[in-house]
Each structure stands twice: as structure tokens, then as C-alpha cells.
mmCIF file of C-alpha atoms and ligand atoms in Angstrom:
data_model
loop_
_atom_site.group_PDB
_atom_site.id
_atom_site.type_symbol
_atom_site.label_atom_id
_atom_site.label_comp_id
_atom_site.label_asym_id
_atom_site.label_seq_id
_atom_site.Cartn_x
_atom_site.Cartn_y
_atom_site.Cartn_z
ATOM 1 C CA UNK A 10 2.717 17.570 11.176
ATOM 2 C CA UNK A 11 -0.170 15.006 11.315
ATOM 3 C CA UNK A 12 -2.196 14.772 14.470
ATOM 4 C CA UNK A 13 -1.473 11.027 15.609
ATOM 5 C CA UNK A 14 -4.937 10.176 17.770
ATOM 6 C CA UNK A 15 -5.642 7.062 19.177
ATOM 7 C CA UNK A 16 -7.897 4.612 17.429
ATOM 8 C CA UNK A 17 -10.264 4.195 20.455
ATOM 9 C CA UNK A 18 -11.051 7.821 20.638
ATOM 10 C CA UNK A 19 -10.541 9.031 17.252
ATOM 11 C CA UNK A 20 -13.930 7.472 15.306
ATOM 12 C CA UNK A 21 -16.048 10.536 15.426
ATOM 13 C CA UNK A 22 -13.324 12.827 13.682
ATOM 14 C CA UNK A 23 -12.526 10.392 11.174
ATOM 15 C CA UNK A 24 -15.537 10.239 10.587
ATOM 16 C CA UNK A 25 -16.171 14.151 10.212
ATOM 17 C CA UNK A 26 -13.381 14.328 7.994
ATOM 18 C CA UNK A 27 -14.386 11.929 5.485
ATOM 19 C CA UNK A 28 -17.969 12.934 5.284
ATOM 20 C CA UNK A 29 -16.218 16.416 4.409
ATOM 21 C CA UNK A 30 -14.345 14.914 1.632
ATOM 22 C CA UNK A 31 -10.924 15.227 3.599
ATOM 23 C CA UNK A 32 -7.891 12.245 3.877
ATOM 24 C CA UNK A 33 -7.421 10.115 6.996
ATOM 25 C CA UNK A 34 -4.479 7.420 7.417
ATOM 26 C CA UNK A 35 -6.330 4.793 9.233
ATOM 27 C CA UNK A 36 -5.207 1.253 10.427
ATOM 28 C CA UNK A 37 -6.213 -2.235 8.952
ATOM 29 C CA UNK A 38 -4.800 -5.398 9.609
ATOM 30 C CA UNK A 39 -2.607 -5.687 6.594
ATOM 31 C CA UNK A 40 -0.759 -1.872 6.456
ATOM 32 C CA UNK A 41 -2.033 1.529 7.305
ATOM 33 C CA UNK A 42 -4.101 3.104 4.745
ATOM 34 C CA UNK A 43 -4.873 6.591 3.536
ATOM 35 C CA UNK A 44 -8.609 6.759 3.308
ATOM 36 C CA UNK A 45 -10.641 8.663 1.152
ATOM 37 C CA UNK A 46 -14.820 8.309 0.175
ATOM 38 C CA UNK A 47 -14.380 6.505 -2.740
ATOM 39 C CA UNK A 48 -17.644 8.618 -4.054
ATOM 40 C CA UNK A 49 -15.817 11.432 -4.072
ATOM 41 C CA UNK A 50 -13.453 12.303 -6.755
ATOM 42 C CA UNK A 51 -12.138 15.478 -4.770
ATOM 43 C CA UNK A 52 -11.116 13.164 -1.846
ATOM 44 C CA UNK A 53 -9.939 10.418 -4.152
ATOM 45 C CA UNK A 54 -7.783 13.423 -5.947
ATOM 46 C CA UNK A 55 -6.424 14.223 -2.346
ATOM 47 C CA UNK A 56 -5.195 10.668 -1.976
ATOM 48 C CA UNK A 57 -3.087 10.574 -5.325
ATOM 49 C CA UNK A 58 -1.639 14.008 -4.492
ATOM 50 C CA UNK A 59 -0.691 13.159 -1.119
ATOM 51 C CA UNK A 60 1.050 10.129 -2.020
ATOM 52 C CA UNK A 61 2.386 11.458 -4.968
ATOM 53 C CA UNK A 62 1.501 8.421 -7.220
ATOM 54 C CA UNK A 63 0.696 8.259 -10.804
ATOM 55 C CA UNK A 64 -3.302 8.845 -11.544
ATOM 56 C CA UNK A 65 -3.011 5.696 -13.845
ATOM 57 C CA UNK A 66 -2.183 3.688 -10.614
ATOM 58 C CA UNK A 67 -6.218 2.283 -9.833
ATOM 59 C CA UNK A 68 -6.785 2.076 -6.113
ATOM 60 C CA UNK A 69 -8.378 -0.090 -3.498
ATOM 61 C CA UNK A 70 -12.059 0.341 -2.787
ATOM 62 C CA UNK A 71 -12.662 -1.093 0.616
ATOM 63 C CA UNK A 72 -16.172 -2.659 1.844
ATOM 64 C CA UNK A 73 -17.733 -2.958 5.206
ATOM 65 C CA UNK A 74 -20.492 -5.546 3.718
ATOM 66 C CA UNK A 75 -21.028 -8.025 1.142
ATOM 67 C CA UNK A 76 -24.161 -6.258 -0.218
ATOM 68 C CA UNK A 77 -21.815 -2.818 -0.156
ATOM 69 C CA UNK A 78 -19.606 -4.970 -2.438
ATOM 70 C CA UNK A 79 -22.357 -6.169 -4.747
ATOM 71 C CA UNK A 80 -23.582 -2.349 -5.711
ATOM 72 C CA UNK A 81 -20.383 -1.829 -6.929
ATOM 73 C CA UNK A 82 -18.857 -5.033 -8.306
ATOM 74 C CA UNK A 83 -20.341 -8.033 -10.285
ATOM 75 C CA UNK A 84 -19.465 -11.303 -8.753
ATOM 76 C CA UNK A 85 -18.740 -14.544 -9.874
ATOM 77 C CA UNK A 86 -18.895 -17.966 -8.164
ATOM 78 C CA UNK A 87 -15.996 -18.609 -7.308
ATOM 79 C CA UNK A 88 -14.978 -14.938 -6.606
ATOM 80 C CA UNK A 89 -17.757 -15.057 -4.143
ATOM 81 C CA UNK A 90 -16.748 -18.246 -2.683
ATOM 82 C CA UNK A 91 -13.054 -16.678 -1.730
ATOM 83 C CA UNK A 92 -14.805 -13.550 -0.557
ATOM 84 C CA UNK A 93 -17.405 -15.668 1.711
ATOM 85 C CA UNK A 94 -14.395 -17.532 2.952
ATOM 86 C CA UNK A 95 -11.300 -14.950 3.535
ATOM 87 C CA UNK A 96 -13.473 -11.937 4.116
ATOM 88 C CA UNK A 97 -12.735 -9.800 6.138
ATOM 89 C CA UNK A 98 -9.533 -9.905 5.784
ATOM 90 C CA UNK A 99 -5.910 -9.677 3.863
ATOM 91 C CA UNK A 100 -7.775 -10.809 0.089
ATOM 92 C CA UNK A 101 -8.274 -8.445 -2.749
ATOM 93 C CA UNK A 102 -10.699 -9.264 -5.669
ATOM 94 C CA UNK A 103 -10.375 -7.898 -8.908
ATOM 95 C CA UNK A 104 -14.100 -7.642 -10.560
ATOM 96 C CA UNK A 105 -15.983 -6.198 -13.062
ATOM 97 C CA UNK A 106 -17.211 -2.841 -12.508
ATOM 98 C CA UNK A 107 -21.042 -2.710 -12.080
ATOM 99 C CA UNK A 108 -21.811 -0.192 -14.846
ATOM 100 C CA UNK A 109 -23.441 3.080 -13.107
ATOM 101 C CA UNK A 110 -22.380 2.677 -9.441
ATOM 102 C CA UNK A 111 -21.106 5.564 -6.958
ATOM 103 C CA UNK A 112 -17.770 4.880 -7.347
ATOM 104 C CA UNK A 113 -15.744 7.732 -8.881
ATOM 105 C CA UNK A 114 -13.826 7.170 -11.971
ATOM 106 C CA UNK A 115 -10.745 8.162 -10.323
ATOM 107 C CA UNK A 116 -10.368 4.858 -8.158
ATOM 108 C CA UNK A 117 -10.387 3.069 -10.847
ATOM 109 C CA UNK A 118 -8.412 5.107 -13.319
ATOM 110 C CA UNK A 119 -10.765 4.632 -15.724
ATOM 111 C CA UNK A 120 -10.154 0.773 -15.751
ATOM 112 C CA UNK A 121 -13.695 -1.623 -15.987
ATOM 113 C CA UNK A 122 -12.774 -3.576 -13.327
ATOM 114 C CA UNK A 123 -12.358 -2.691 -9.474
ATOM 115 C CA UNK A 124 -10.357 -4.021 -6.930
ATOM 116 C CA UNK A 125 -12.466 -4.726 -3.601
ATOM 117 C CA UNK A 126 -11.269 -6.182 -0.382
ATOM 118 C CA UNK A 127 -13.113 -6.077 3.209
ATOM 119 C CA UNK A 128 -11.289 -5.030 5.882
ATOM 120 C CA UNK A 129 -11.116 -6.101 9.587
ATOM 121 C CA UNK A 130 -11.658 -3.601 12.556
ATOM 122 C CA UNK A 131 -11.354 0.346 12.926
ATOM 123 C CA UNK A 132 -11.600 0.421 8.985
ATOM 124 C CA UNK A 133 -14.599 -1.584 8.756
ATOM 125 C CA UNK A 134 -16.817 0.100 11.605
ATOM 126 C CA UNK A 135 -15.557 3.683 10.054
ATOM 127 C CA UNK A 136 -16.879 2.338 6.503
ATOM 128 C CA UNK A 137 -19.749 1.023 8.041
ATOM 129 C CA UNK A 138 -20.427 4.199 9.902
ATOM 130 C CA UNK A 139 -19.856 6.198 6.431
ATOM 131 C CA UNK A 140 -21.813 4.065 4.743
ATOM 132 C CA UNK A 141 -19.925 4.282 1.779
ATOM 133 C CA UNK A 142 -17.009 2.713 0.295
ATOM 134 C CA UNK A 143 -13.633 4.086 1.324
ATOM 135 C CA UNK A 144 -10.856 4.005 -1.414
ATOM 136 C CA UNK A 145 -7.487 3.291 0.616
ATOM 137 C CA UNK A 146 -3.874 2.741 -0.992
ATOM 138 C CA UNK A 147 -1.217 2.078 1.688
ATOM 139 C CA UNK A 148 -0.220 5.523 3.765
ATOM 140 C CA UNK A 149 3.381 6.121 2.363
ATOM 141 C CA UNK A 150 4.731 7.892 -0.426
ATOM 142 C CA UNK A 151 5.010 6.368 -3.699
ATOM 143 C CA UNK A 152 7.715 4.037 -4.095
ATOM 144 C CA UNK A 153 8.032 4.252 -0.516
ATOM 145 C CA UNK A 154 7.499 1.033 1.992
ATOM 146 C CA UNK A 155 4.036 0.649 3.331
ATOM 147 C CA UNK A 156 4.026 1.684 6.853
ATOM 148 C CA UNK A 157 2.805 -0.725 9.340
ATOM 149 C CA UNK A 158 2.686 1.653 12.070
ATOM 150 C CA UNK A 159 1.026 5.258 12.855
ATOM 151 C CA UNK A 160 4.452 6.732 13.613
ATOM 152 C CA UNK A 161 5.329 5.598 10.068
ATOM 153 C CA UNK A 162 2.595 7.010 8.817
ATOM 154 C CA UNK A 163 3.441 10.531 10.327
ATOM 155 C CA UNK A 164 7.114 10.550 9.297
ATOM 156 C CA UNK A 165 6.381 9.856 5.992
ATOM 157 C CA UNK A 166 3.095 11.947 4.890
ATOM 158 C CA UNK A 167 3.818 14.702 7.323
ATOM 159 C CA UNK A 168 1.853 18.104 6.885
ATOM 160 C CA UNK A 169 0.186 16.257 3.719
ATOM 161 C CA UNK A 170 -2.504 14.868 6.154
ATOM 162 C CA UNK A 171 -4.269 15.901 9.166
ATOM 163 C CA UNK A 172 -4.736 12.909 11.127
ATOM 164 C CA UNK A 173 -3.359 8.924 11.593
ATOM 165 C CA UNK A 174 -5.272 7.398 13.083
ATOM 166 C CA UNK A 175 -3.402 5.035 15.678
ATOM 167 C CA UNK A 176 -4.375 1.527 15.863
ATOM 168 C CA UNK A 177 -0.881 -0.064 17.204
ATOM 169 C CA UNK A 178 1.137 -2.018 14.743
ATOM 170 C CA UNK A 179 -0.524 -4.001 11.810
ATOM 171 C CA UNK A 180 -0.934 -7.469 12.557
ATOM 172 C CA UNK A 181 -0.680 -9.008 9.208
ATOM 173 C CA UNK A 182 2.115 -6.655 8.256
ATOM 174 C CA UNK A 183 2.129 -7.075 4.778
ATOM 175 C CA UNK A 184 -0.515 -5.987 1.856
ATOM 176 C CA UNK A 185 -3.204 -8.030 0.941
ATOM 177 C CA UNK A 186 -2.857 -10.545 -2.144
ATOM 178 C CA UNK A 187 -4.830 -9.059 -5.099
ATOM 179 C CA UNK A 188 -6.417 -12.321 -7.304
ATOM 180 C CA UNK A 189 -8.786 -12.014 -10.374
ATOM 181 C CA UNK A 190 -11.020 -14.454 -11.987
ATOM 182 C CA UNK A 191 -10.249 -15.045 -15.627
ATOM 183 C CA UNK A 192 -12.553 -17.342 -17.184
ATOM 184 C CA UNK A 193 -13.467 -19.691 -14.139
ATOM 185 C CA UNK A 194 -9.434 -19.806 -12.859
ATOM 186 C CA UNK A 195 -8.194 -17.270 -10.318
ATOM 187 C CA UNK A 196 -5.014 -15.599 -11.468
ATOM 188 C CA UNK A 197 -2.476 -14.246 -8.715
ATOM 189 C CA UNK A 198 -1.679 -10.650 -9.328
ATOM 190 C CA UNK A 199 0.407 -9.866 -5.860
ATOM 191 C CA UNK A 200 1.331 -12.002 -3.356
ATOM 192 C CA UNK A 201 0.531 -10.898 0.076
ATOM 193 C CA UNK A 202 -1.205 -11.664 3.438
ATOM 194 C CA UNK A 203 -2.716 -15.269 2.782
ATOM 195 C CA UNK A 204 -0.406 -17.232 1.064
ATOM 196 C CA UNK A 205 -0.981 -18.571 -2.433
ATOM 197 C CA UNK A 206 -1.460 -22.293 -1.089
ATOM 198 C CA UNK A 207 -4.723 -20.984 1.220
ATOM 199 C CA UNK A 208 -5.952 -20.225 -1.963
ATOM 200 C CA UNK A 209 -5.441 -22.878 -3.886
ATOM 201 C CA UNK A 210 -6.865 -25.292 -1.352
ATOM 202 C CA UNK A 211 -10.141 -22.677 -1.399
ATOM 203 C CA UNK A 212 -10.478 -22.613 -5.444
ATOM 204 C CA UNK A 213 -9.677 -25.767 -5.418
ATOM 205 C CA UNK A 214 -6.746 -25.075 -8.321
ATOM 206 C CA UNK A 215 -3.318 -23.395 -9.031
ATOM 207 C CA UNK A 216 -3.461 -20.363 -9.729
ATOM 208 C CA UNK A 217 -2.614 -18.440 -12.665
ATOM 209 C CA UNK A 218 1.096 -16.412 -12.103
ATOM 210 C CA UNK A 219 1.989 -13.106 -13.309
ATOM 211 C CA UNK A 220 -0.375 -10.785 -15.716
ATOM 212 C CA UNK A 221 -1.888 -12.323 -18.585
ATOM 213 C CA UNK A 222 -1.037 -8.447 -20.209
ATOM 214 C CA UNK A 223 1.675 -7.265 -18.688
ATOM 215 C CA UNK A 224 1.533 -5.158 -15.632
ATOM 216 C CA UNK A 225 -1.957 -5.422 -14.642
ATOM 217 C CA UNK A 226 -1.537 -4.106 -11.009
ATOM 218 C CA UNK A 227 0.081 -1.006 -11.878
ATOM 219 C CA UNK A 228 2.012 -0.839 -8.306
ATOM 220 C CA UNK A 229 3.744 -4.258 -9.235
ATOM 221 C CA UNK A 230 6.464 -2.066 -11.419
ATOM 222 C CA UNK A 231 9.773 -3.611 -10.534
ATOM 223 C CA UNK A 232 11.678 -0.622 -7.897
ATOM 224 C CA UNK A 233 8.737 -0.416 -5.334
ATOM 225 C CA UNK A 234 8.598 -0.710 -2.136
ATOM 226 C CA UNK A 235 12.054 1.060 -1.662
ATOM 227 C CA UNK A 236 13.959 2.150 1.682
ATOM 228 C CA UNK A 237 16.630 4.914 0.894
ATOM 229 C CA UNK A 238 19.418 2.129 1.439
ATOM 230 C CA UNK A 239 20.083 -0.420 -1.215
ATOM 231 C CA UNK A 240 18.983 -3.835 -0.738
ATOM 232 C CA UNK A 241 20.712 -7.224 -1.769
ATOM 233 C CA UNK A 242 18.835 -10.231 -1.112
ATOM 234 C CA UNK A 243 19.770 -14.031 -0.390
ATOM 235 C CA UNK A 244 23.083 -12.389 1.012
ATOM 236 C CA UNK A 245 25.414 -15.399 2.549
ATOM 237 C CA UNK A 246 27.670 -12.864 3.818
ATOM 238 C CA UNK A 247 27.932 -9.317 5.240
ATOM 239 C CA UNK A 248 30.330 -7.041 3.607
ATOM 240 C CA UNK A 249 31.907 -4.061 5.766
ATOM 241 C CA UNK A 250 29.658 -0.914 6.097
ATOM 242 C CA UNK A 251 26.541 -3.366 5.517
ATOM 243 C CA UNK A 252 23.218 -3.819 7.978
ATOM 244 C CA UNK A 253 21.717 -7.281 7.917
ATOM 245 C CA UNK A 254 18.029 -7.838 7.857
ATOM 246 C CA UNK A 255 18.515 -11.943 9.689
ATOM 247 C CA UNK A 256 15.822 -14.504 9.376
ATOM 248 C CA UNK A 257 16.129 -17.589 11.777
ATOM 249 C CA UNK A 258 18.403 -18.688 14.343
ATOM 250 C CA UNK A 259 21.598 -18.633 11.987
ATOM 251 C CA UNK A 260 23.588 -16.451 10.795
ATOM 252 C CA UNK A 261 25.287 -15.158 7.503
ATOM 253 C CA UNK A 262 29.469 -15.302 7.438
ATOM 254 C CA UNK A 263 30.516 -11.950 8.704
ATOM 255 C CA UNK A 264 27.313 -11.010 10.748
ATOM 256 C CA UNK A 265 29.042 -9.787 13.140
ATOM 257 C CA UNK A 266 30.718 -7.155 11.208
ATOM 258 C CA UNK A 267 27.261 -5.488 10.557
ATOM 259 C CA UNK A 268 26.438 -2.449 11.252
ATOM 260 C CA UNK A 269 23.080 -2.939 12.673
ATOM 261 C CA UNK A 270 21.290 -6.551 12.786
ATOM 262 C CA UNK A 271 17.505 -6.857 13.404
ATOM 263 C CA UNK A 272 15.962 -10.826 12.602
ATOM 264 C CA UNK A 273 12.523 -11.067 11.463
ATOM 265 C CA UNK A 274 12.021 -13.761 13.025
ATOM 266 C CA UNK A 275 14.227 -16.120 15.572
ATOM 267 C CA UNK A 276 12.312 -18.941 15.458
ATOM 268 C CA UNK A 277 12.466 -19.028 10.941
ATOM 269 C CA UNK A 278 8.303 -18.236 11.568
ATOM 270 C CA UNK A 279 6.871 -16.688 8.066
ATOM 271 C CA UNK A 280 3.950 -15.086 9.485
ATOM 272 C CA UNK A 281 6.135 -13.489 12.573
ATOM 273 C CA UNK A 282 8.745 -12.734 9.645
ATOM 274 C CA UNK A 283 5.342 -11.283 7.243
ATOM 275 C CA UNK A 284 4.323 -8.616 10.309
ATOM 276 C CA UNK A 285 8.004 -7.295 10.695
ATOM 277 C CA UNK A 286 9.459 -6.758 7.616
ATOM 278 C CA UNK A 287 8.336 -3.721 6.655
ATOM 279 C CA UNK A 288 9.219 -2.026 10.099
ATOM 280 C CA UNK A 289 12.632 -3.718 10.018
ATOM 281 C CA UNK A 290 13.359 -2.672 6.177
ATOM 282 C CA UNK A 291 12.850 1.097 8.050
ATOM 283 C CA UNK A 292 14.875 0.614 11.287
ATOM 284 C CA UNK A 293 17.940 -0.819 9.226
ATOM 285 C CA UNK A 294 17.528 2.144 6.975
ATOM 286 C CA UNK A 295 17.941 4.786 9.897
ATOM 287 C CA UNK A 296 20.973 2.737 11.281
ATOM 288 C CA UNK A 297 22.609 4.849 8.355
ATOM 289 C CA UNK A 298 24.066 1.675 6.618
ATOM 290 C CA UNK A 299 24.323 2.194 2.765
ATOM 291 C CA UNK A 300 22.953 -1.549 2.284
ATOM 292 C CA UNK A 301 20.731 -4.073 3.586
ATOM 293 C CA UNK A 302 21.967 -7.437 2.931
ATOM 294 C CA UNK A 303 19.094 -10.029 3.522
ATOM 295 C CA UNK A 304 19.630 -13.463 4.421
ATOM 296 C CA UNK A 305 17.309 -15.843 2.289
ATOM 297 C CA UNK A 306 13.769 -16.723 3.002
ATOM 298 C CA UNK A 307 12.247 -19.413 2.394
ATOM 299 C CA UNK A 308 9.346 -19.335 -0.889
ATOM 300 C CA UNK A 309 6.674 -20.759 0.696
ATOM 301 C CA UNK A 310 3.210 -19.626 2.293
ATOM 302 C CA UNK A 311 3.681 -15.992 2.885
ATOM 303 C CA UNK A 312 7.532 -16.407 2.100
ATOM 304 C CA UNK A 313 6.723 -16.149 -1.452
ATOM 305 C CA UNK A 314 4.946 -12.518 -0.466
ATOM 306 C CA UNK A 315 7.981 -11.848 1.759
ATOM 307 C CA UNK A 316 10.670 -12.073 -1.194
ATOM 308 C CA UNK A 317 8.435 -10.369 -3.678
ATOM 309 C CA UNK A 318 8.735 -7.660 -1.511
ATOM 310 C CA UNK A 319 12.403 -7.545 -0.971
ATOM 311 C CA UNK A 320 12.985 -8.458 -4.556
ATOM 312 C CA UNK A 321 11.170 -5.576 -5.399
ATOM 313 C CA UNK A 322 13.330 -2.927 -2.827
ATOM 314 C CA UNK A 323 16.382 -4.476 -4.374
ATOM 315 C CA UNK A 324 15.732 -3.718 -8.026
ATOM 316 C CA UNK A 325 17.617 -1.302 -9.683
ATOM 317 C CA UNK A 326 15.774 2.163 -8.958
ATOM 318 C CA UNK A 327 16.119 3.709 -12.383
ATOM 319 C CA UNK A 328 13.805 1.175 -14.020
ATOM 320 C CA UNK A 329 11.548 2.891 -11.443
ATOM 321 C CA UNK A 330 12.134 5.872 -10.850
ATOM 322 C CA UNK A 331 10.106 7.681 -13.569
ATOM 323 C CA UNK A 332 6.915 5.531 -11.868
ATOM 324 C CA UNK A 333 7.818 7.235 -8.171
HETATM 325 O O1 TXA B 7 -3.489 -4.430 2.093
HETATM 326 C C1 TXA B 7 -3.742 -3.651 1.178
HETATM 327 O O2 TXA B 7 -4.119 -4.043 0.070
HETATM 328 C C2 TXA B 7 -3.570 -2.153 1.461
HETATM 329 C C3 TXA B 7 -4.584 -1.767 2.540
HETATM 330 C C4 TXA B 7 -4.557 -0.291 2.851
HETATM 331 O O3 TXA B 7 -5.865 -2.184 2.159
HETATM 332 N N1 TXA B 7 -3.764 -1.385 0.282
HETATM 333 C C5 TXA B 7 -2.870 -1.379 -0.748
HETATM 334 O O4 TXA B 7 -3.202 -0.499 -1.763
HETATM 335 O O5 TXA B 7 -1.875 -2.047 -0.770
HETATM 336 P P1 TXA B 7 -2.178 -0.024 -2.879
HETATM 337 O O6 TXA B 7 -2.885 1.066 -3.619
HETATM 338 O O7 TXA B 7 -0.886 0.315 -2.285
HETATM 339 O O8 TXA B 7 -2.094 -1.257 -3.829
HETATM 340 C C6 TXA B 7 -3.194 -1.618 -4.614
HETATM 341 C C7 TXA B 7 -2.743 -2.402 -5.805
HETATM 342 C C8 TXA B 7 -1.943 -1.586 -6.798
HETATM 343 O O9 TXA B 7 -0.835 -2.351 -7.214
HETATM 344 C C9 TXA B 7 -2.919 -1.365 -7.941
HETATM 345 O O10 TXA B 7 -2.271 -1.210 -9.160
HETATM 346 C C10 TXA B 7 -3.749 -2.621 -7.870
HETATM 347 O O11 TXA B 7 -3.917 -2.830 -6.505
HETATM 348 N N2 TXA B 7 -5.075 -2.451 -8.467
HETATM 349 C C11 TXA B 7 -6.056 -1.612 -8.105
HETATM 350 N N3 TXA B 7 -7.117 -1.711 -8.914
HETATM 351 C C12 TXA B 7 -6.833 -2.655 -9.821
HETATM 352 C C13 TXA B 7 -7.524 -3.234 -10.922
HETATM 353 N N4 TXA B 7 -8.748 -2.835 -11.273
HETATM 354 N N5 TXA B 7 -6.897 -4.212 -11.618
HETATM 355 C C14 TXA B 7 -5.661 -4.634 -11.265
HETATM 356 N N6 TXA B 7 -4.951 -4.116 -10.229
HETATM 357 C C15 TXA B 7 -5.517 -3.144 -9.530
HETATM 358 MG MG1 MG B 8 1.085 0.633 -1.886
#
């Protein structure tokens, strides 16, 4: 079983395991992440097999400075100008890959571009500390939901890493939006932690939807992000036997039939909703219900990021299952 250590106390041996090529689960604000030194492609190999995820799926390198970010990525204006602005912080930035840089090949599997994002707290004094990148997917198994809290972390990974390091729950609660700029205009590739409108007002544009060739975030396959129950979303009723993930102060016809009821948020608040979905999703799941019905959320801000998300745990898993 992992060793769960608290983040206050738990720098130094981080530390020491990294700098000996080892796996740590660590806390950011988004989700937990299972950190590797992105220079090394024995760590990085550590993080695919622990997760279990496909070696075709690139990975997150994670910065604790904007000249850390410039040896390894080339940057644009505007890609700059978002960075300046949201960084540190829930943004990813897809970028060319500054030819002959540390990173190993295995981050990126192989692609010519590399997704960077800047963290806030514990994972940005450990990078710092390091002094090297840290490549970091989130800290569950793949096809599993991210975990938003150490425990998760430990129930999930188990004896396939030594320590999680415990920084209480996440605060954003959700991953960070991945964007790329494509000739001048920034294209969203996953929703997440700021909301497509923050954006917008930044780049002063709309963005670009969906991937101009297909999947270009590998982890944006349909069945992702899946509890063991089934999911139905924008549910107006509760059928018997069902658990019901609520949003807002009313309820769906039959909610009192459910099995288990948790609301994201009371109050209909998207960023409240954002920070407990993911722990939610799990509770529900342990209630032993064979569904989650899901009342509908709103699309906008970090709704949109919210129902990508669900959409995604409600798909049917054998699209998916061969990517698990
Ligand atoms: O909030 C987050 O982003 C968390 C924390 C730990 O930082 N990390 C995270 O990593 O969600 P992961 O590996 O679960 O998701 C990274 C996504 C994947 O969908 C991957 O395919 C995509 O980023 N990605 C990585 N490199 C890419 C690239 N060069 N081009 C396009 N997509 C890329
Ligand atoms: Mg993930």
C-alpha cells in the first residue's frame, strides 16, 4: 500500500525519490498527479506502467518557471500572452518542441509538440527544488476518474507507488484545459479548469472546437473518465435501484427513490460543482448503485468542462475499452 505523508512534511522524500528516478503522486490544484522527472525515460516508463495507459498517450510536462518552459518549448505571442496571464495555474499549452532539449521522448510519445502547464503550490516548489521538469498525468488508472484527493490516490494505485503525497482536496477539482495555437487562433482541445469564455476574453477570439485531425489529445477517446457504475446524464427522473448525482436546489421526479443522493452544488455554483464532481462520481459509485443518473448542468463557464466529463463516463465502454 502507498505511504500517504503529509504535504508539509513530505518535500525532502519526494524529493529523494525523484532525483532517484522513482514515481510520486503529488497534489496540484487541478487533480493529483503522478510525478515523474520528465528527463528520465526510466521514470517516465514507471508512470505509463503504473497507470496502465497506452505509451502513445503523450503526457504533461509541468514547469516551475517561464524560462524552464522556454528550454523546452518554442513560444508564440499569443501562447505567451495566456501563459503570462493564467500561469500558474489550471492552463495547458500545446507547443512546439524545442529540437534537442532534456525532455525524454517518452513524454511526448514521439509527438513534435509538448504539452506544458505551470502548476501552483507543493508541485511547483518540488519542481523548482528538482530543477527539472516533472512529467505528471493525473494519479488514477487509465480510464479511471482523476482523483482529487490523496485517499483516492491510494485506493486506486495501491502497491504501484510508494508515496502520495497529501495536500488535502484539490481546489480546482477538475483537469486543466489543454489549448494550442494553430496559425495565430487558439484551438480548444479539453475543456477544464478556466472556462472557455476566460479565454476568449484573454485571446481576444473564439476559439477553435474539437481537433483539426481527429483525436489530438489522445486521453479525449470517448469512455474515459469512468466509475464502475454506469452513468446517464441530463436524467429528469430517478429510476428504482438508481443513485443521483443532484446539481442545485431542485430536484429530479423520483429523487427520493434514490439510492444514495450527493448535490454538487446547492446553491447551482459551477466552480463549487467543478471541485466536487470527481469525488462525488466515486462516493455514488461505492453506494453500490448500478447507475448514476445526473441531473443537467448548465454549458457554461466550467459547465461546459463539467458535462464533457460526465458525457465522457456515460459513453458506451466498449468504444473504449481497448484504449483502458
Ligand atoms: O490538470 C491536469 O492537466 C493534470 C494535472 C496532474 O496536471 N494532468 C492531466 O494529465 O490531466 P493527463 O495525462 O491525464 O492528460 C493530459 C492530456 C491527455 O489527454 C494527452 O493526450 C494530452 O494531454 N496531451 C499531452 N501531450 C499532448 C500533445 N503534445 N498534443 C496534444 N495533446 C497532448
Ligand atoms: Mg488523466
Amino acid at each position: 500500500m502507498a505511504e500517504i505523508r503529509n504535504a508539509a512534511e513530505s518535500m525532502d522524500e519526494a524529493l529523494a525519490l525523484l532525483k532517484a528516478g522513482e514515481i510520486v503522486a503529488i497534489p496540484t490544484e487541478t487533480v493529483y498527479g503522478l510525478a515523474g522527472d520528465a528527463t528520465n525515460g526510466a521514470a517516465v516508463a514507471k508512470i505509463f506502467e503504473a497507470k496502465g495507459r497506452p505509451r502513445f498517450n503523450p503526457l504533461i510536462a509541468h514547469v516551475a518557471t517561464m524560462a524552464m518552459a522556454e528550454e523546452i518549448a518554442e513560444f508564440d505571442q499569443l501562447s505567451r500572452k495566456l501563459a503570462e496571464k493564467f500561469w500558474p495555474g489550471p492552463l495547458t499549452l500545446v507547443l512546439p518542441l524545442k529540437p534537442g532539449g532534456a525532455i525524454h521522448p517518452l513524454v511526448t510519445a514521439g509527438l513534435d509538440t509538448i504539452a506544458l502547464r505551470m502548476p501552483r503550490g507543493f508541485g511547483a516548489r518540488l519542481i523548482e527544488r528538482l530543477g527539472r521538469p516533472l512529467a505528471a498525468p493525473s494519479a488514477n488508472s487509465s480510464g479511471r476518474i482523476s482523483p482529487t484527493t490523496a485517499a483516492a490516490v491510494a485506493d486506486d494505485l495501491c502497491d504501484r507507488i510508494r508515496l502520495v503525497v497529501d495536500g488535502g482536496a484539490t481546489s480546482v477539482g477538475l483537469e486543466s484545459t489543454i489549448v494550442k495555437v494553430e496559425d495565430g487562433k487558439l484551438r480548444l482541445l479539453r475543456p477544464g479548469g478556466i472556462a472557455a469564455g476566460e479565454l476568449e476574453a484573454a485571446a481576444g477570439a473564439a476559439l477553435l472546437r474539437g481537433a483539426k485531425n481527429g483525436v489530438e489529445a489522445p486521453g479525449m477517446l470517448a469512455s474515459h473518465y469512468a466509475p464502475g457504475a454506469l452513468v446517464r446524464i441530463n436524467a429528469e427522473d430517478v429510476a428504482a435501484g438508481e443513485a443521483l448525482l443532484a446539481f442545485g436546489p431542485e430536484r429530479a421526479r423520483n429523487a427520493e427513490g434514490a439510492v444514495a443522493v450527493l448535490n454538487l452544488s446547492e446553491t447551482g455554483d459551477l466552480r463549487e460543482a467543478a471541485s466536487n464532481l470527481f469525488s462525488h462520481l466515486q462516493a455514488l459509485d461505492r453506494s453500490g448503485a448500478k447507475m448514476i443518473a445526473v441531473e443537467p448542468i448548465p454549458y457554461e463557464g466550467l459547465g461546459e468542462a463539467i458535462n464533457d466529463r460526465l458525457s465522457r463516463a456515460a459513453a458506451p465502454r466498449d468504444s473504449g475499452a481497448s484504449y483502458k
